[in-house]
mmCIF file of C-alpha atoms in Angstrom:
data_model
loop_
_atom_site.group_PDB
_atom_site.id
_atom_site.type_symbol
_atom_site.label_atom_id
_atom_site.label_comp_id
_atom_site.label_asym_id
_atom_site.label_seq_id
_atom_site.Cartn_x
_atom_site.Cartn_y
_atom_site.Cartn_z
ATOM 1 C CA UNK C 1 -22.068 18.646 -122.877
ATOM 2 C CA UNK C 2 -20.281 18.301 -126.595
ATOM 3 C CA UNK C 3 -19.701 14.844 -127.728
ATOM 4 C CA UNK C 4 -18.511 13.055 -130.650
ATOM 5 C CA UNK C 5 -18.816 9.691 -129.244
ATOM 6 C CA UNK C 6 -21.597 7.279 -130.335
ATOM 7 C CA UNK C 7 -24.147 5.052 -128.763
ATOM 8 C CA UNK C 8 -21.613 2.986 -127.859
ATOM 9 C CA UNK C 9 -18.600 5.056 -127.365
ATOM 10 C CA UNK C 10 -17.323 5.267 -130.908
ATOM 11 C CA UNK C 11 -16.628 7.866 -132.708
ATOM 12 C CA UNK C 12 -19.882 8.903 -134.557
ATOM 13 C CA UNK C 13 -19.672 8.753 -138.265
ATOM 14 C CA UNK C 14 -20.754 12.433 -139.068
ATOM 15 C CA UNK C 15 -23.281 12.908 -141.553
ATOM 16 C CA UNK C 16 -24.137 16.653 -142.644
ATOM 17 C CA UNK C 17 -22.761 17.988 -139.281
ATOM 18 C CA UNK C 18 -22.894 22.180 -138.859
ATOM 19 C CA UNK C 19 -21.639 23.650 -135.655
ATOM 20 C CA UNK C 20 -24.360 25.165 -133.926
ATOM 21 C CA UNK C 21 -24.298 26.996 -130.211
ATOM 22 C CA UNK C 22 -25.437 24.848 -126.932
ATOM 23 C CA UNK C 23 -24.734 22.126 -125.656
ATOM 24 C CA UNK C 24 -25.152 18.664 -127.372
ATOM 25 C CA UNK C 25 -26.016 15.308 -127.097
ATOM 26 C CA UNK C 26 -25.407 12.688 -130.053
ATOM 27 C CA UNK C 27 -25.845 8.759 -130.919
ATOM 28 C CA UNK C 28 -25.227 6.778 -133.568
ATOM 29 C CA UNK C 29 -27.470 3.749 -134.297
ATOM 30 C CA UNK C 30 -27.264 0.567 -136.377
ATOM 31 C CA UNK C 31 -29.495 0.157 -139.053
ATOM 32 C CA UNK C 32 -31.743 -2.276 -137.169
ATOM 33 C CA UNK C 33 -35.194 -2.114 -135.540
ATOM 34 C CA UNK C 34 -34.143 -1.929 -132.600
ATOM 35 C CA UNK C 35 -32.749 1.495 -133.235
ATOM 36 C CA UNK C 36 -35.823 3.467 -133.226
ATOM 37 C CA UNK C 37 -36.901 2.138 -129.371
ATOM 38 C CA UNK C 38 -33.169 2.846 -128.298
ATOM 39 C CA UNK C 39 -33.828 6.356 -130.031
ATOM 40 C CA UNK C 40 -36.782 7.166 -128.552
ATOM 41 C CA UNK C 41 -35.096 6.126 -125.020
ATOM 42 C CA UNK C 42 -32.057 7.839 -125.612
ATOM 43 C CA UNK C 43 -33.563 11.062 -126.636
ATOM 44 C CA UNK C 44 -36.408 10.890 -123.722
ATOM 45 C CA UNK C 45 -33.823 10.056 -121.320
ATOM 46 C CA UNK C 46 -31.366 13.381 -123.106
ATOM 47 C CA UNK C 47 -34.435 15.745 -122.178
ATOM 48 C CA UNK C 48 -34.799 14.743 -118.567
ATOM 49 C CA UNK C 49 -31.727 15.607 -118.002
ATOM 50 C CA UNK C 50 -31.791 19.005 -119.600
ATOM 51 C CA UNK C 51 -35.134 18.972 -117.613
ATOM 52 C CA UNK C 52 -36.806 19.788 -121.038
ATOM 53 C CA UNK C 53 -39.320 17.105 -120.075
ATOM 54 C CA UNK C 54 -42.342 19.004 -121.491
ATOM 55 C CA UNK C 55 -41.032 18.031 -125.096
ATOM 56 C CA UNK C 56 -39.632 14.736 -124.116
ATOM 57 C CA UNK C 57 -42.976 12.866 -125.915
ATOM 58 C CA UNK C 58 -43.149 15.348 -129.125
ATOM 59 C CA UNK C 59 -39.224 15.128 -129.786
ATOM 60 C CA UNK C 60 -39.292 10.848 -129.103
ATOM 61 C CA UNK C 61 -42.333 10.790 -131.249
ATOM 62 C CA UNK C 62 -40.805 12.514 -134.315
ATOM 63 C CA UNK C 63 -37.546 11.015 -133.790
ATOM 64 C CA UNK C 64 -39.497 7.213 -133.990
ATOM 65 C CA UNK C 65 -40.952 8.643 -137.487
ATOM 66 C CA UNK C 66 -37.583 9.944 -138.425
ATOM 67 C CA UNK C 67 -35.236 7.081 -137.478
ATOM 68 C CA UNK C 68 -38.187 4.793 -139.159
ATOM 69 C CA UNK C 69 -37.915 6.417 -142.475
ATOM 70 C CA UNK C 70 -34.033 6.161 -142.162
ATOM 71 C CA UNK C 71 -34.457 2.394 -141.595
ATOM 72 C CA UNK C 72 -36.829 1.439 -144.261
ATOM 73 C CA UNK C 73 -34.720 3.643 -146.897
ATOM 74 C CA UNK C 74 -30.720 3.378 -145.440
ATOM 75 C CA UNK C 75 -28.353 1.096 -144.964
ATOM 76 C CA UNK C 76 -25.876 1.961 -142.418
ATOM 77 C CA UNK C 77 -25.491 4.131 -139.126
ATOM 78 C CA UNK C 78 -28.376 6.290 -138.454
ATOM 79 C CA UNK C 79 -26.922 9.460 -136.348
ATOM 80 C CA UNK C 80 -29.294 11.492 -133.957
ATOM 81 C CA UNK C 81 -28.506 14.702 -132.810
ATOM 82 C CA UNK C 82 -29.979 17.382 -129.998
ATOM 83 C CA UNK C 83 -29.109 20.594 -129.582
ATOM 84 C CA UNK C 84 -30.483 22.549 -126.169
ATOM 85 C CA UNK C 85 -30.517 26.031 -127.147
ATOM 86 C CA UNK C 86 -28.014 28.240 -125.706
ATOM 87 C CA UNK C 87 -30.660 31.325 -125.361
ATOM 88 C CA UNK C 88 -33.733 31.164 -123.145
ATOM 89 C CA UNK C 89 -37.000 30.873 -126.030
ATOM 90 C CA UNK C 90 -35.097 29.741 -128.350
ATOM 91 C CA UNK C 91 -35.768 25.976 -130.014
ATOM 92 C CA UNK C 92 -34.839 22.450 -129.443
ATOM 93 C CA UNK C 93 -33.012 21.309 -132.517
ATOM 94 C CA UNK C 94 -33.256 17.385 -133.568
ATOM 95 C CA UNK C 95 -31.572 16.133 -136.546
ATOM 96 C CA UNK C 96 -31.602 12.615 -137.792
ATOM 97 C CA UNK C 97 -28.690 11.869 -140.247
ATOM 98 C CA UNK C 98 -28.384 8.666 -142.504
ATOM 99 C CA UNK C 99 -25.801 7.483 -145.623
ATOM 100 C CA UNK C 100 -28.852 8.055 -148.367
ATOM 101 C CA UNK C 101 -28.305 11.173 -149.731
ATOM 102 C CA UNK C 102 -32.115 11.045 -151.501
ATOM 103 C CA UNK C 103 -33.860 13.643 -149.578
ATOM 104 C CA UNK C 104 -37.268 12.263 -148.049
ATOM 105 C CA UNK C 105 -40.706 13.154 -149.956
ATOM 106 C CA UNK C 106 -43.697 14.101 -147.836
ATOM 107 C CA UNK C 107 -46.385 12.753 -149.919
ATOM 108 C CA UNK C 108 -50.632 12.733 -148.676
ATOM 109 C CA UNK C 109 -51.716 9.179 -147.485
ATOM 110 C CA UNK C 110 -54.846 8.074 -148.121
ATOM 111 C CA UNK C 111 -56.725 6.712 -145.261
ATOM 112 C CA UNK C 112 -56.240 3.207 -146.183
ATOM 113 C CA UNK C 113 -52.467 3.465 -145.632
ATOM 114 C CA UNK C 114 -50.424 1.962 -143.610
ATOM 115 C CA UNK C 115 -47.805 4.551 -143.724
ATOM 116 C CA UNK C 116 -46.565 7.869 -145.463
ATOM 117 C CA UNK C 117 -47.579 10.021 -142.784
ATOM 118 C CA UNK C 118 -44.164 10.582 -140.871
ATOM 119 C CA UNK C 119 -43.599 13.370 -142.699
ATOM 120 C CA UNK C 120 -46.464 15.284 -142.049
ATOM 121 C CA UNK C 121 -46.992 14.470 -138.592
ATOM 122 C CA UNK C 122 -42.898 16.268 -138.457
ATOM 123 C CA UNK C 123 -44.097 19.386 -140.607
ATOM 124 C CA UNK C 124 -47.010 19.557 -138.485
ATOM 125 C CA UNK C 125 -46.071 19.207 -134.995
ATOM 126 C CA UNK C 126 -42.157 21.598 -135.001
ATOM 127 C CA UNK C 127 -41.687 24.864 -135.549
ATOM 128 C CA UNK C 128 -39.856 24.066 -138.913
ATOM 129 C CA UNK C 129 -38.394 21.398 -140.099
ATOM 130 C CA UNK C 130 -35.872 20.758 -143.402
ATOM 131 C CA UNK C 131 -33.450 18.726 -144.840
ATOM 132 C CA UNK C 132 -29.440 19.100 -146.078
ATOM 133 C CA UNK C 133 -27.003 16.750 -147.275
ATOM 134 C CA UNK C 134 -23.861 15.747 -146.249
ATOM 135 C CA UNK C 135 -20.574 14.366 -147.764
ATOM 136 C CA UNK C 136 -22.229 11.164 -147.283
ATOM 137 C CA UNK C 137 -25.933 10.984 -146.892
ATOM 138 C CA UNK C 138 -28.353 13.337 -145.600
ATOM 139 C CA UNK C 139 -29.757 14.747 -142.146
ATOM 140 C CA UNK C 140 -33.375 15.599 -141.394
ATOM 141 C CA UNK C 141 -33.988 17.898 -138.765
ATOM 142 C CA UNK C 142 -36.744 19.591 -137.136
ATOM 143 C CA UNK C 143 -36.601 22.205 -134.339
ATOM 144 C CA UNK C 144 -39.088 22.234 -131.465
ATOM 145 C CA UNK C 145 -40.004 26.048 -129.473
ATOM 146 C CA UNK C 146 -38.666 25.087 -125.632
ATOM 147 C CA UNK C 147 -41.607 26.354 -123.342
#
């Protein structure tokens, strides 16, 4: 399944886009709170189907952290991407792609944070994870080994 439509059947505004092999499934998202629980459903709901299921709660998880970060730091559409792997063992690719071309900073939180940990709980839990920019913004992705 390749699409170029958004959430809600726009055209997605395409931030730091490469072609890539499988099949795809991508929103677009305003830059409001809600975005991150219509993420998280959207992305849950993506693996289901692609009966990926085993890394439905991982990829939603990192995705909340992801689309968060975009939120706090980004004005405008907040683009998130899958990519099923076209290859048995290979990875689950997620990007998350916003208009801010600053690339994010993992930094250490202390334990009387409230936040700075979305970064390392992404380096942590994928297989790798990195950022490039686009014409306009950035996209942070992570990839995920498909069991």
């Amino acid at each position: 399944m390749k699409s170029d439509m958004g959430v809600l059947g726009r055209p997605r505004d395409v931030i730091g886009l490469i072609d890539t092999e499988g099949d795809c499934a991508e929103w677009t998202f305003p830059a409001d709170p809600g975005a991150v629980r219509t993420a998280r459903s959207a992305v849950r709901g993506q693996l289901r189907d692609w009966d990926l299921i085993a890394l439905a709660d991982i990829a939603a998880l990192l995705v909340s952290e992801l689309v968060t970060n975009a939120l706090r730091h980004a004005t405008g559409p907040i683009g998130v991407r899958l990519v099923r792997p076209a290859r048995p063992g290979g990875v689950l690719l997620v990007e998350v792609s916003d208009p801010l071309p600053d690339p994010p900073r993992e930094r250490v939180a202390r334990p009387e944070d409230e936040s700075g940990r979305g970064l390392q709980l992404v380096a942590d839990a994928c297989v790798r994870w990195g950022t490039r920019p686009g014409e306009t913004g950035k996209t942070v992705w992570f990839e995920l080994a498909v069991p």
